[in-house]
mmCIF file of C-alpha atoms and ligand atoms in Angstrom:
data_model
loop_
_atom_site.group_PDB
_atom_site.id
_atom_site.type_symbol
_atom_site.label_atom_id
_atom_site.label_comp_id
_atom_site.label_asym_id
_atom_site.label_seq_id
_atom_site.Cartn_x
_atom_site.Cartn_y
_atom_site.Cartn_z
ATOM 1 C CA MET A 30 -108.674 -98.418 -84.608
ATOM 2 C CA ASP A 31 -111.670 -100.502 -85.689
ATOM 3 C CA THR A 32 -110.106 -102.353 -88.596
ATOM 4 C CA LEU A 33 -106.633 -103.718 -89.064
ATOM 5 C CA THR A 34 -105.180 -104.954 -92.364
ATOM 6 C CA ILE A 35 -102.026 -107.051 -92.183
ATOM 7 C CA PRO A 36 -100.193 -109.470 -94.481
ATOM 8 C CA ARG A 37 -101.783 -112.916 -94.201
ATOM 9 C CA PRO A 38 -100.395 -114.463 -91.008
ATOM 10 C CA ASP A 39 -98.822 -117.901 -90.598
ATOM 11 C CA ASP A 40 -99.217 -120.381 -87.762
ATOM 12 C CA TRP A 41 -95.777 -121.533 -86.606
ATOM 13 C CA HIS A 42 -97.120 -124.389 -84.435
ATOM 14 C CA LEU A 43 -100.205 -126.359 -85.456
ATOM 15 C CA HIS A 44 -101.651 -129.850 -84.977
ATOM 16 C CA LEU A 45 -103.664 -130.970 -87.996
ATOM 17 C CA ARG A 46 -104.003 -134.698 -87.130
ATOM 18 C CA ASP A 47 -105.038 -137.147 -89.857
ATOM 19 C CA GLY A 48 -108.136 -138.765 -91.404
ATOM 20 C CA GLU A 49 -111.540 -137.300 -90.524
ATOM 21 C CA MET A 50 -110.123 -134.873 -87.975
ATOM 22 C CA LEU A 51 -107.667 -133.508 -90.553
ATOM 23 C CA ARG A 52 -110.490 -133.024 -93.032
ATOM 24 C CA ALA A 53 -112.519 -131.149 -90.396
ATOM 25 C CA VAL A 54 -109.790 -128.810 -89.138
ATOM 26 C CA ALA A 55 -107.520 -128.103 -92.145
ATOM 27 C CA PRO A 56 -110.079 -125.776 -93.812
ATOM 28 C CA HIS A 57 -110.320 -123.690 -90.604
ATOM 29 C CA SER A 58 -106.587 -122.972 -90.566
ATOM 30 C CA ALA A 59 -106.424 -122.519 -94.343
ATOM 31 C CA ALA A 60 -109.165 -119.861 -94.200
ATOM 32 C CA VAL A 61 -106.965 -117.614 -92.062
ATOM 33 C CA PHE A 62 -103.306 -118.604 -92.285
ATOM 34 C CA GLY A 63 -101.024 -118.736 -95.321
ATOM 35 C CA ARG A 64 -98.694 -121.415 -93.971
ATOM 36 C CA ALA A 65 -98.344 -123.548 -90.871
ATOM 37 C CA ILE A 66 -95.578 -125.524 -89.238
ATOM 38 C CA VAL A 67 -97.336 -128.873 -88.866
ATOM 39 C CA MET A 68 -96.624 -130.953 -85.787
ATOM 40 C CA PRO A 69 -95.552 -134.575 -86.381
ATOM 41 C CA ASN A 70 -97.079 -136.227 -83.272
ATOM 42 C CA LEU A 71 -99.371 -138.597 -85.163
ATOM 43 C CA THR A 72 -99.697 -142.289 -84.273
ATOM 44 C CA PRO A 73 -97.240 -143.526 -85.384
ATOM 45 C CA PRO A 74 -95.165 -140.325 -85.303
ATOM 46 C CA VAL A 75 -93.782 -138.758 -88.475
ATOM 47 C CA THR A 76 -90.100 -139.672 -88.106
ATOM 48 C CA THR A 77 -88.867 -139.764 -91.713
ATOM 49 C CA THR A 78 -88.812 -137.359 -94.639
ATOM 50 C CA GLU A 79 -90.745 -139.898 -96.680
ATOM 51 C CA ALA A 80 -93.524 -140.054 -94.073
ATOM 52 C CA ALA A 81 -93.596 -136.238 -93.820
ATOM 53 C CA LEU A 82 -93.996 -135.834 -97.568
ATOM 54 C CA ALA A 83 -96.799 -138.429 -97.628
ATOM 55 C CA TYR A 84 -98.510 -136.598 -94.736
ATOM 56 C CA ARG A 85 -98.133 -133.335 -96.642
ATOM 57 C CA GLU A 86 -100.077 -134.848 -99.553
ATOM 58 C CA ARG A 87 -102.882 -135.935 -97.227
ATOM 59 C CA ILE A 88 -103.063 -132.381 -95.848
ATOM 60 C CA LEU A 89 -103.207 -130.874 -99.340
ATOM 61 C CA ASP A 90 -106.011 -133.332 -100.194
ATOM 62 C CA ALA A 91 -107.978 -132.141 -97.158
ATOM 63 C CA LEU A 92 -107.933 -128.473 -98.240
ATOM 64 C CA PRO A 93 -110.743 -126.723 -100.092
ATOM 65 C CA THR A 94 -110.162 -126.734 -103.866
ATOM 66 C CA GLY A 95 -107.759 -124.010 -104.911
ATOM 67 C CA SER A 96 -106.602 -123.183 -101.371
ATOM 68 C CA PRO A 97 -103.086 -121.677 -101.424
ATOM 69 C CA PHE A 98 -102.396 -122.870 -97.834
ATOM 70 C CA GLN A 99 -98.906 -124.346 -97.490
ATOM 71 C CA PRO A 100 -98.230 -126.985 -94.839
ATOM 72 C CA LEU A 101 -94.598 -126.751 -93.670
ATOM 73 C CA MET A 102 -93.566 -130.198 -92.527
ATOM 74 C CA THR A 103 -91.562 -131.299 -89.490
ATOM 75 C CA LEU A 104 -90.017 -134.555 -88.281
ATOM 76 C CA TYR A 105 -90.430 -136.097 -84.851
ATOM 77 C CA LEU A 106 -87.044 -136.580 -83.206
ATOM 78 C CA THR A 107 -86.416 -139.890 -81.444
ATOM 79 C CA ASP A 108 -83.396 -141.374 -79.677
ATOM 80 C CA GLN A 109 -82.826 -143.327 -82.907
ATOM 81 C CA THR A 110 -83.199 -140.612 -85.579
ATOM 82 C CA PRO A 111 -80.143 -141.147 -87.813
ATOM 83 C CA PRO A 112 -77.946 -138.106 -88.566
ATOM 84 C CA GLY A 113 -78.285 -138.862 -92.301
ATOM 85 C CA GLU A 114 -82.014 -138.139 -92.108
ATOM 86 C CA MET A 115 -81.275 -134.436 -91.526
ATOM 87 C CA GLU A 116 -79.759 -133.899 -94.955
ATOM 88 C CA ARG A 117 -82.633 -135.799 -96.573
ATOM 89 C CA ALA A 118 -85.089 -133.693 -94.600
ATOM 90 C CA ALA A 119 -83.537 -130.372 -95.636
ATOM 91 C CA ALA A 120 -83.346 -131.507 -99.274
ATOM 92 C CA GLY A 121 -86.950 -132.739 -99.134
ATOM 93 C CA GLY A 122 -88.307 -129.389 -97.928
ATOM 94 C CA VAL A 123 -88.806 -130.251 -94.246
ATOM 95 C CA HIS A 124 -88.718 -127.039 -92.161
ATOM 96 C CA GLY A 125 -87.916 -128.198 -88.639
ATOM 97 C CA ILE A 126 -87.277 -131.096 -86.276
ATOM 98 C CA LYS A 127 -89.562 -131.424 -83.272
ATOM 99 C CA LEU A 128 -88.272 -132.368 -79.865
ATOM 100 C CA TYR A 129 -90.810 -133.959 -77.555
ATOM 101 C CA PRO A 130 -89.223 -135.049 -74.301
ATOM 102 C CA ALA A 131 -90.535 -138.607 -73.794
ATOM 103 C CA GLY A 132 -93.729 -138.550 -71.736
ATOM 104 C CA ALA A 133 -94.231 -134.766 -71.880
ATOM 105 C CA THR A 134 -97.498 -134.671 -73.813
ATOM 106 C CA THR A 135 -99.888 -136.269 -76.356
ATOM 107 C CA ASN A 136 -98.141 -138.972 -78.422
ATOM 108 C CA SER A 137 -94.745 -138.268 -76.928
ATOM 109 C CA ALA A 138 -93.992 -141.870 -75.916
ATOM 110 C CA SER A 139 -91.499 -142.189 -78.790
ATOM 111 C CA GLY A 140 -89.882 -138.862 -77.867
ATOM 112 C CA VAL A 141 -86.349 -138.263 -76.709
ATOM 113 C CA THR A 142 -85.358 -139.816 -73.380
ATOM 114 C CA ASP A 143 -82.050 -137.929 -73.163
ATOM 115 C CA LEU A 144 -80.931 -135.308 -75.670
ATOM 116 C CA ARG A 145 -77.331 -136.413 -75.290
ATOM 117 C CA ARG A 146 -78.317 -139.543 -77.245
ATOM 118 C CA CYS A 147 -78.983 -137.252 -80.233
ATOM 119 C CA GLU A 148 -75.692 -135.375 -80.379
ATOM 120 C CA GLU A 149 -74.720 -136.453 -83.903
ATOM 121 C CA THR A 150 -78.186 -135.818 -85.234
ATOM 122 C CA LEU A 151 -78.185 -132.355 -83.619
ATOM 123 C CA ALA A 152 -74.835 -131.629 -85.287
ATOM 124 C CA ALA A 153 -76.319 -132.748 -88.626
ATOM 125 C CA MET A 154 -79.263 -130.409 -87.993
ATOM 126 C CA GLU A 155 -76.851 -127.514 -87.456
ATOM 127 C CA ALA A 156 -75.031 -128.372 -90.679
ATOM 128 C CA ALA A 157 -78.296 -128.610 -92.625
ATOM 129 C CA GLY A 158 -79.657 -125.361 -91.124
ATOM 130 C CA LEU A 159 -82.728 -127.144 -89.733
ATOM 131 C CA PRO A 160 -84.197 -125.541 -86.600
ATOM 132 C CA LEU A 161 -85.026 -127.637 -83.537
ATOM 133 C CA LEU A 162 -88.603 -126.963 -82.409
ATOM 134 C CA VAL A 163 -88.826 -127.605 -78.729
ATOM 135 C CA HIS A 164 -91.583 -128.730 -76.397
ATOM 136 C CA GLY A 165 -89.800 -127.156 -73.453
ATOM 137 C CA GLU A 166 -90.776 -129.256 -70.463
ATOM 138 C CA ARG A 167 -88.560 -131.467 -68.373
ATOM 139 C CA VAL A 168 -90.570 -134.414 -67.113
ATOM 140 C CA GLY A 169 -89.883 -136.426 -64.002
ATOM 141 C CA ASP A 170 -91.721 -137.515 -60.879
ATOM 142 C CA ASP A 171 -89.639 -135.077 -58.886
ATOM 143 C CA ILE A 172 -90.574 -132.021 -61.003
ATOM 144 C CA ASP A 173 -93.769 -130.128 -60.246
ATOM 145 C CA ILE A 174 -95.888 -129.601 -63.358
ATOM 146 C CA PHE A 175 -95.670 -125.812 -62.880
ATOM 147 C CA ASP A 176 -91.861 -125.941 -62.784
ATOM 148 C CA ARG A 177 -91.280 -128.096 -65.870
ATOM 149 C CA GLU A 178 -90.523 -125.255 -68.278
ATOM 150 C CA ALA A 179 -87.994 -123.546 -66.001
ATOM 151 C CA ALA A 180 -86.341 -126.922 -65.287
ATOM 152 C CA PHE A 181 -86.096 -127.604 -69.019
ATOM 153 C CA ILE A 182 -84.517 -124.216 -69.710
ATOM 154 C CA ASP A 183 -81.884 -124.611 -67.032
ATOM 155 C CA THR A 184 -80.987 -128.266 -67.420
ATOM 156 C CA VAL A 185 -81.627 -128.989 -71.126
ATOM 157 C CA LEU A 186 -82.018 -125.881 -73.293
ATOM 158 C CA LEU A 187 -79.134 -123.698 -72.118
ATOM 159 C CA PRO A 188 -76.621 -126.572 -72.164
ATOM 160 C CA LEU A 189 -77.898 -127.545 -75.637
ATOM 161 C CA LEU A 190 -77.330 -124.024 -76.996
ATOM 162 C CA ALA A 191 -73.841 -124.041 -75.474
ATOM 163 C CA ARG A 192 -72.973 -127.416 -77.063
ATOM 164 C CA HIS A 193 -74.322 -126.487 -80.531
ATOM 165 C CA PRO A 194 -73.347 -122.923 -81.385
ATOM 166 C CA ARG A 195 -74.972 -122.940 -84.838
ATOM 167 C CA LEU A 196 -78.254 -124.630 -83.863
ATOM 168 C CA LYS A 197 -81.428 -122.583 -84.345
ATOM 169 C CA VAL A 198 -84.058 -123.302 -81.701
ATOM 170 C CA VAL A 199 -87.694 -122.317 -81.306
ATOM 171 C CA LEU A 200 -88.998 -122.577 -77.749
ATOM 172 C CA GLU A 201 -92.578 -123.399 -78.614
ATOM 173 C CA HIS A 202 -95.646 -122.338 -76.648
ATOM 174 C CA VAL A 203 -93.744 -120.281 -74.055
ATOM 175 C CA THR A 204 -95.761 -120.382 -70.825
ATOM 176 C CA THR A 205 -93.683 -118.833 -68.047
ATOM 177 C CA ALA A 206 -91.983 -115.569 -67.152
ATOM 178 C CA ALA A 207 -88.654 -117.461 -67.302
ATOM 179 C CA GLY A 208 -89.340 -118.589 -70.875
ATOM 180 C CA ALA A 209 -90.501 -115.113 -71.898
ATOM 181 C CA GLU A 210 -87.332 -113.556 -70.519
ATOM 182 C CA LEU A 211 -85.153 -116.082 -72.319
ATOM 183 C CA VAL A 212 -86.675 -115.717 -75.792
ATOM 184 C CA THR A 213 -86.696 -111.918 -75.614
ATOM 185 C CA GLY A 214 -82.973 -111.912 -74.894
ATOM 186 C CA ASP A 215 -80.300 -111.231 -77.489
ATOM 187 C CA ASP A 216 -79.450 -114.741 -78.721
ATOM 188 C CA PRO A 217 -80.211 -114.627 -82.458
ATOM 189 C CA ARG A 218 -80.440 -118.434 -82.607
ATOM 190 C CA LEU A 219 -83.391 -118.566 -80.262
ATOM 191 C CA ALA A 220 -87.044 -117.665 -80.956
ATOM 192 C CA GLY A 221 -90.331 -118.269 -79.132
ATOM 193 C CA THR A 222 -93.948 -118.866 -80.111
ATOM 194 C CA PHE A 223 -96.953 -117.843 -78.032
ATOM 195 C CA THR A 224 -100.439 -119.385 -78.023
ATOM 196 C CA PRO A 225 -103.672 -117.422 -77.674
ATOM 197 C CA GLN A 226 -104.678 -119.379 -74.569
ATOM 198 C CA HIS A 227 -101.458 -118.620 -72.704
ATOM 199 C CA LEU A 228 -101.804 -114.892 -73.511
ATOM 200 C CA LEU A 229 -105.453 -114.665 -72.462
ATOM 201 C CA TYR A 230 -105.905 -117.273 -69.744
ATOM 202 C CA ASP A 231 -104.151 -118.641 -66.688
ATOM 203 C CA ARG A 232 -104.776 -121.493 -64.245
ATOM 204 C CA ASN A 233 -107.551 -119.519 -62.618
ATOM 205 C CA HIS A 234 -109.583 -119.886 -65.818
ATOM 206 C CA LEU A 235 -108.838 -123.616 -66.027
ATOM 207 C CA LEU A 236 -110.210 -124.089 -62.517
ATOM 208 C CA ALA A 237 -112.898 -121.378 -62.458
ATOM 209 C CA GLY A 238 -115.784 -122.758 -60.396
ATOM 210 C CA GLY A 239 -115.102 -126.238 -61.759
ATOM 211 C CA LEU A 240 -112.685 -128.120 -63.953
ATOM 212 C CA ARG A 241 -112.809 -126.761 -67.523
ATOM 213 C CA PRO A 242 -111.303 -129.445 -69.773
ATOM 214 C CA HIS A 243 -111.317 -127.339 -72.936
ATOM 215 C CA TYR A 244 -108.791 -125.016 -71.286
ATOM 216 C CA TYR A 245 -106.471 -127.896 -70.470
ATOM 217 C CA CYS A 246 -103.331 -128.066 -72.587
ATOM 218 C CA MET A 247 -99.648 -128.861 -72.191
ATOM 219 C CA PRO A 248 -97.700 -126.975 -71.055
ATOM 220 C CA ILE A 249 -100.497 -126.245 -68.593
ATOM 221 C CA LEU A 250 -101.796 -122.682 -68.096
ATOM 222 C CA LYS A 251 -99.624 -121.045 -65.473
ATOM 223 C CA ARG A 252 -99.911 -118.314 -62.879
ATOM 224 C CA ARG A 253 -101.359 -114.903 -63.553
ATOM 225 C CA ARG A 254 -97.959 -113.261 -63.279
ATOM 226 C CA ASP A 255 -96.623 -115.626 -65.929
ATOM 227 C CA ARG A 256 -99.439 -114.646 -68.258
ATOM 228 C CA GLU A 257 -98.627 -110.975 -67.729
ATOM 229 C CA ALA A 258 -94.980 -111.627 -68.612
ATOM 230 C CA LEU A 259 -96.004 -113.571 -71.741
ATOM 231 C CA LEU A 260 -98.261 -110.746 -72.867
ATOM 232 C CA GLU A 261 -95.484 -108.238 -72.357
ATOM 233 C CA ALA A 262 -93.029 -110.386 -74.335
ATOM 234 C CA ALA A 263 -95.423 -111.202 -77.193
ATOM 235 C CA THR A 264 -96.417 -107.548 -77.626
ATOM 236 C CA SER A 265 -92.910 -106.144 -77.097
ATOM 237 C CA GLY A 266 -92.025 -105.878 -80.791
ATOM 238 C CA HIS A 267 -89.061 -108.226 -80.247
ATOM 239 C CA PRO A 268 -88.119 -109.689 -83.663
ATOM 240 C CA ARG A 269 -87.960 -113.311 -82.536
ATOM 241 C CA VAL A 270 -91.377 -113.729 -80.951
ATOM 242 C CA PHE A 271 -94.176 -114.935 -83.166
ATOM 243 C CA LEU A 272 -97.536 -116.604 -83.513
ATOM 244 C CA GLY A 273 -97.973 -120.335 -82.929
ATOM 245 C CA THR A 274 -101.501 -121.336 -81.959
ATOM 246 C CA ASP A 275 -100.763 -124.917 -80.826
ATOM 247 C CA SER A 276 -104.346 -125.538 -81.932
ATOM 248 C CA ALA A 277 -104.693 -129.196 -80.939
ATOM 249 C CA PRO A 278 -108.068 -130.810 -81.687
ATOM 250 C CA HIS A 279 -109.356 -133.787 -79.712
ATOM 251 C CA PRO A 280 -112.855 -135.292 -79.938
ATOM 252 C CA ARG A 281 -115.154 -134.014 -77.197
ATOM 253 C CA HIS A 282 -115.359 -137.411 -75.489
ATOM 254 C CA SER A 283 -111.549 -137.511 -75.151
ATOM 255 C CA LYS A 284 -111.496 -134.099 -73.476
ATOM 256 C CA GLU A 285 -114.554 -134.534 -71.242
ATOM 257 C CA SER A 286 -113.287 -137.682 -69.577
ATOM 258 C CA SER A 287 -111.917 -138.952 -66.256
ATOM 259 C CA CYS A 288 -108.463 -138.635 -67.834
ATOM 260 C CA GLY A 289 -108.893 -135.910 -70.436
ATOM 261 C CA CYS A 290 -106.458 -135.181 -73.272
ATOM 262 C CA ALA A 291 -104.387 -132.006 -73.347
ATOM 263 C CA GLY A 292 -105.022 -129.571 -76.189
ATOM 264 C CA CYS A 293 -107.105 -126.470 -76.964
ATOM 265 C CA TYR A 294 -108.811 -126.202 -80.335
ATOM 266 C CA SER A 295 -108.360 -122.573 -81.346
ATOM 267 C CA ALA A 296 -107.734 -122.500 -85.113
ATOM 268 C CA PRO A 297 -110.988 -120.806 -86.230
ATOM 269 C CA ILE A 298 -110.795 -117.987 -83.667
ATOM 270 C CA ALA A 299 -107.072 -117.747 -82.967
ATOM 271 C CA LEU A 300 -106.405 -114.545 -84.902
ATOM 272 C CA PRO A 301 -109.299 -112.624 -83.272
ATOM 273 C CA LEU A 302 -108.070 -113.904 -79.883
ATOM 274 C CA TYR A 303 -104.561 -112.586 -80.539
ATOM 275 C CA ALA A 304 -106.097 -109.244 -81.563
ATOM 276 C CA GLU A 305 -107.890 -109.141 -78.195
ATOM 277 C CA ALA A 306 -104.676 -109.868 -76.335
ATOM 278 C CA PHE A 307 -102.684 -107.241 -78.238
ATOM 279 C CA GLU A 308 -105.451 -104.685 -77.810
ATOM 280 C CA ALA A 309 -105.588 -105.357 -74.064
ATOM 281 C CA ALA A 310 -101.843 -104.640 -73.955
ATOM 282 C CA GLY A 311 -102.313 -101.437 -75.980
ATOM 283 C CA ALA A 312 -100.145 -102.892 -78.741
ATOM 284 C CA LEU A 313 -102.473 -103.603 -81.661
ATOM 285 C CA GLU A 314 -99.986 -101.993 -84.046
ATOM 286 C CA ARG A 315 -97.471 -104.721 -83.135
ATOM 287 C CA LEU A 316 -99.771 -107.607 -84.092
ATOM 288 C CA GLU A 317 -98.538 -107.424 -87.696
ATOM 289 C CA ALA A 318 -94.909 -108.173 -86.811
ATOM 290 C CA PHE A 319 -95.913 -110.961 -84.406
ATOM 291 C CA ALA A 320 -98.438 -112.618 -86.721
ATOM 292 C CA SER A 321 -97.068 -111.973 -90.199
ATOM 293 C CA ARG A 322 -93.421 -110.846 -90.248
ATOM 294 C CA ASN A 323 -91.240 -112.249 -87.464
ATOM 295 C CA GLY A 324 -91.929 -115.936 -88.168
ATOM 296 C CA PRO A 325 -91.019 -115.806 -91.882
ATOM 297 C CA ALA A 326 -87.876 -113.801 -91.018
ATOM 298 C CA PHE A 327 -86.695 -116.488 -88.560
ATOM 299 C CA TYR A 328 -87.477 -119.368 -90.944
ATOM 300 C CA GLY A 329 -85.963 -117.545 -93.950
ATOM 301 C CA LEU A 330 -89.233 -117.362 -95.889
ATOM 302 C CA PRO A 331 -90.967 -114.429 -97.609
ATOM 303 C CA VAL A 332 -93.831 -112.559 -95.967
ATOM 304 C CA ASN A 333 -97.172 -113.552 -97.518
ATOM 305 C CA GLU A 334 -98.294 -111.182 -100.261
ATOM 306 C CA GLU A 335 -102.009 -111.530 -99.564
ATOM 307 C CA THR A 336 -103.608 -109.471 -96.833
ATOM 308 C CA ILE A 337 -106.301 -110.076 -94.242
ATOM 309 C CA THR A 338 -108.510 -107.504 -92.527
ATOM 310 C CA LEU A 339 -109.694 -107.757 -88.956
ATOM 311 C CA GLU A 340 -112.704 -105.760 -87.839
ATOM 312 C CA ARG A 341 -113.774 -104.957 -84.313
ATOM 313 C CA ARG A 342 -117.189 -106.583 -84.077
ATOM 314 C CA GLU A 343 -118.508 -108.880 -81.375
ATOM 315 C CA THR A 344 -118.855 -112.259 -83.041
ATOM 316 C CA PRO A 345 -120.242 -115.531 -81.663
ATOM 317 C CA VAL A 346 -117.973 -118.569 -81.296
ATOM 318 C CA PRO A 347 -119.733 -121.811 -82.328
ATOM 319 C CA VAL A 348 -120.601 -124.201 -79.487
ATOM 320 C CA SER A 349 -119.068 -127.074 -81.449
ATOM 321 C CA TYR A 350 -117.865 -128.343 -84.802
ATOM 322 C CA THR A 351 -118.305 -131.765 -86.390
ATOM 323 C CA ALA A 352 -115.324 -133.970 -87.185
ATOM 324 C CA GLY A 353 -116.577 -137.187 -88.785
ATOM 325 C CA ASN A 354 -118.646 -138.855 -86.058
ATOM 326 C CA ALA A 355 -117.067 -136.775 -83.320
ATOM 327 C CA GLU A 356 -117.807 -133.372 -81.864
ATOM 328 C CA LEU A 357 -115.047 -130.818 -81.527
ATOM 329 C CA ILE A 358 -115.344 -128.063 -78.925
ATOM 330 C CA PRO A 359 -113.379 -124.895 -79.633
ATOM 331 C CA LEU A 360 -111.773 -122.635 -77.095
ATOM 332 C CA ARG A 361 -114.372 -120.151 -75.805
ATOM 333 C CA ALA A 362 -117.226 -122.276 -77.221
ATOM 334 C CA GLY A 363 -120.553 -120.449 -77.104
ATOM 335 C CA GLY A 364 -118.891 -117.160 -76.167
ATOM 336 C CA THR A 365 -117.896 -114.260 -78.372
ATOM 337 C CA THR A 366 -114.746 -112.689 -79.772
ATOM 338 C CA ALA A 367 -114.310 -108.919 -79.855
ATOM 339 C CA TRP A 368 -112.803 -109.065 -83.362
ATOM 340 C CA ARG A 369 -113.630 -110.976 -86.507
ATOM 341 C CA ILE A 370 -111.985 -111.573 -89.843
ATOM 342 C CA ALA A 371 -113.741 -109.275 -92.269
ATOM 343 C CA VAL A 372 -111.853 -109.659 -95.527
ATOM 344 C CA SER A 373 -109.210 -111.999 -96.776
ATOM 345 C CA HIS A 374 -107.926 -111.316 -100.275
ATOM 346 C CA SER A 375 -105.078 -111.360 -102.781
ATOM 347 C CA PRO A 376 -102.935 -108.270 -103.453
HETATM 348 O O1 LIG B 13 -101.861 -129.527 -75.195
HETATM 349 C C1 LIG B 13 -101.168 -130.071 -76.019
HETATM 350 N N1 LIG B 13 -101.712 -130.833 -76.988
HETATM 351 N N2 LIG B 13 -99.839 -129.930 -75.963
HETATM 352 C C2 LIG B 13 -99.020 -130.631 -76.752
HETATM 353 O O2 LIG B 13 -97.829 -130.476 -76.641
HETATM 354 C C3 LIG B 13 -99.573 -131.632 -77.702
HETATM 355 C C4 LIG B 13 -100.923 -131.304 -78.059
HETATM 356 C C5 LIG B 13 -101.645 -132.426 -78.770
HETATM 357 O O3 LIG B 13 -101.067 -133.011 -79.682
HETATM 358 O O4 LIG B 13 -102.803 -132.674 -78.442
HETATM 359 ZN ZN1 LIG B 14 -98.284 -128.536 -79.817
#
C-alpha cells in the first residue's frame, strides 16, 4: 500500500497557545486536521465558558482565510470551578473539561489539588454530558516520575469512575502499559488518546548520546516495553482509542535551557508519524478508525466528510519554523518522514 485515503482526521488533544505562537501554529494543524480539542492551559488558564468562547474567536482569526478548521473548546478545571459553569459550558458549545493535577505540567499551577474538592462540579459534568479530559499523573515528592501514571490510575482515576457512574473520561496521552491496558478494557465511559512521540520513541531516544530537549514532554517518554504496549493498543482496532497529538509548541530558547519546558511540537508531521507507527505494527488499515472515526464516535460528532490522502514518500522535516521573533523546533527536525500528505480535498 503506497497511498492511503481516509476521512480528514481530527486531533483530540492539541495546544494552540495564543498571540504570535497561535498565529504560527494554527495553520499547521488546520492544513491536516478537521477539528481539534484545544487545551486550556494558557496564562491565565481558560476557566470560564466566556473565556473559552473569546479564545475560540482568536483561534478562528489566526486561521488562513476560508479554513474550515473547527476548534473544539475546553475549560480548565480548578478547585474553585463552580458546578453551575458546567451547564453554561455545555450550552455554550464547550466539548470537555480538562483536569490538570496541580504541578503536573506546563501551566498547571492553578490545577486541581484534590479531586474530592470538585465532587459537585463532577456531578454537574455528568449531568451535562461533558467528558473529563485527564492529564493522568499523580504528582508528589514520593512518586517516581516513571510511576506517576500508574499511581494516578490506581489512586485517582479508578475511584473517580466508581464515584461517578455516568462520567465520561478520556485518559489523555497514554504513556504506559498500565494505561494502555485500562483504556482498551470494556468500560464504555473511558477512552484514551495516543501521541506520535509515545508510539515512536521511548526514554532511550530522549537520552540518546546526550540530552535531547525536543523529545522531552510530560508525561515523559517511558520504557521500551511501555512503548510496545502503546503501539499494540493504538493499532488494536479498539473503538475507544484515538489520535491526540499533544503538539505543544515552546520557543526554542525555552526548550534548550538549563530548565527546559516540556512539550513536543509535532503538528505539521503528526499524521505521517502515525502512519509510520501503524505501518511498523503492520496495521496501516486501522489508521482510519484511530485517526478519523473513533474520536468523533466518542464525542458524539459526525465523521468529517472531506478526505485526505497519504503517500509513501520520504519527505524532509524542516529544521525549524518561525513564530514571531522566536524559533520553533519540530519533532524530528532536519530528519525525514516516510509518508507525506499528498492530497487534501472536499468530497
Ligand atoms: O509536554 C507537555 N506539554 N505536556 C503537557 O501536559 C503540557 C504541554 C504544554 O502545555 O506545553
Ligand atoms: Zn497536552
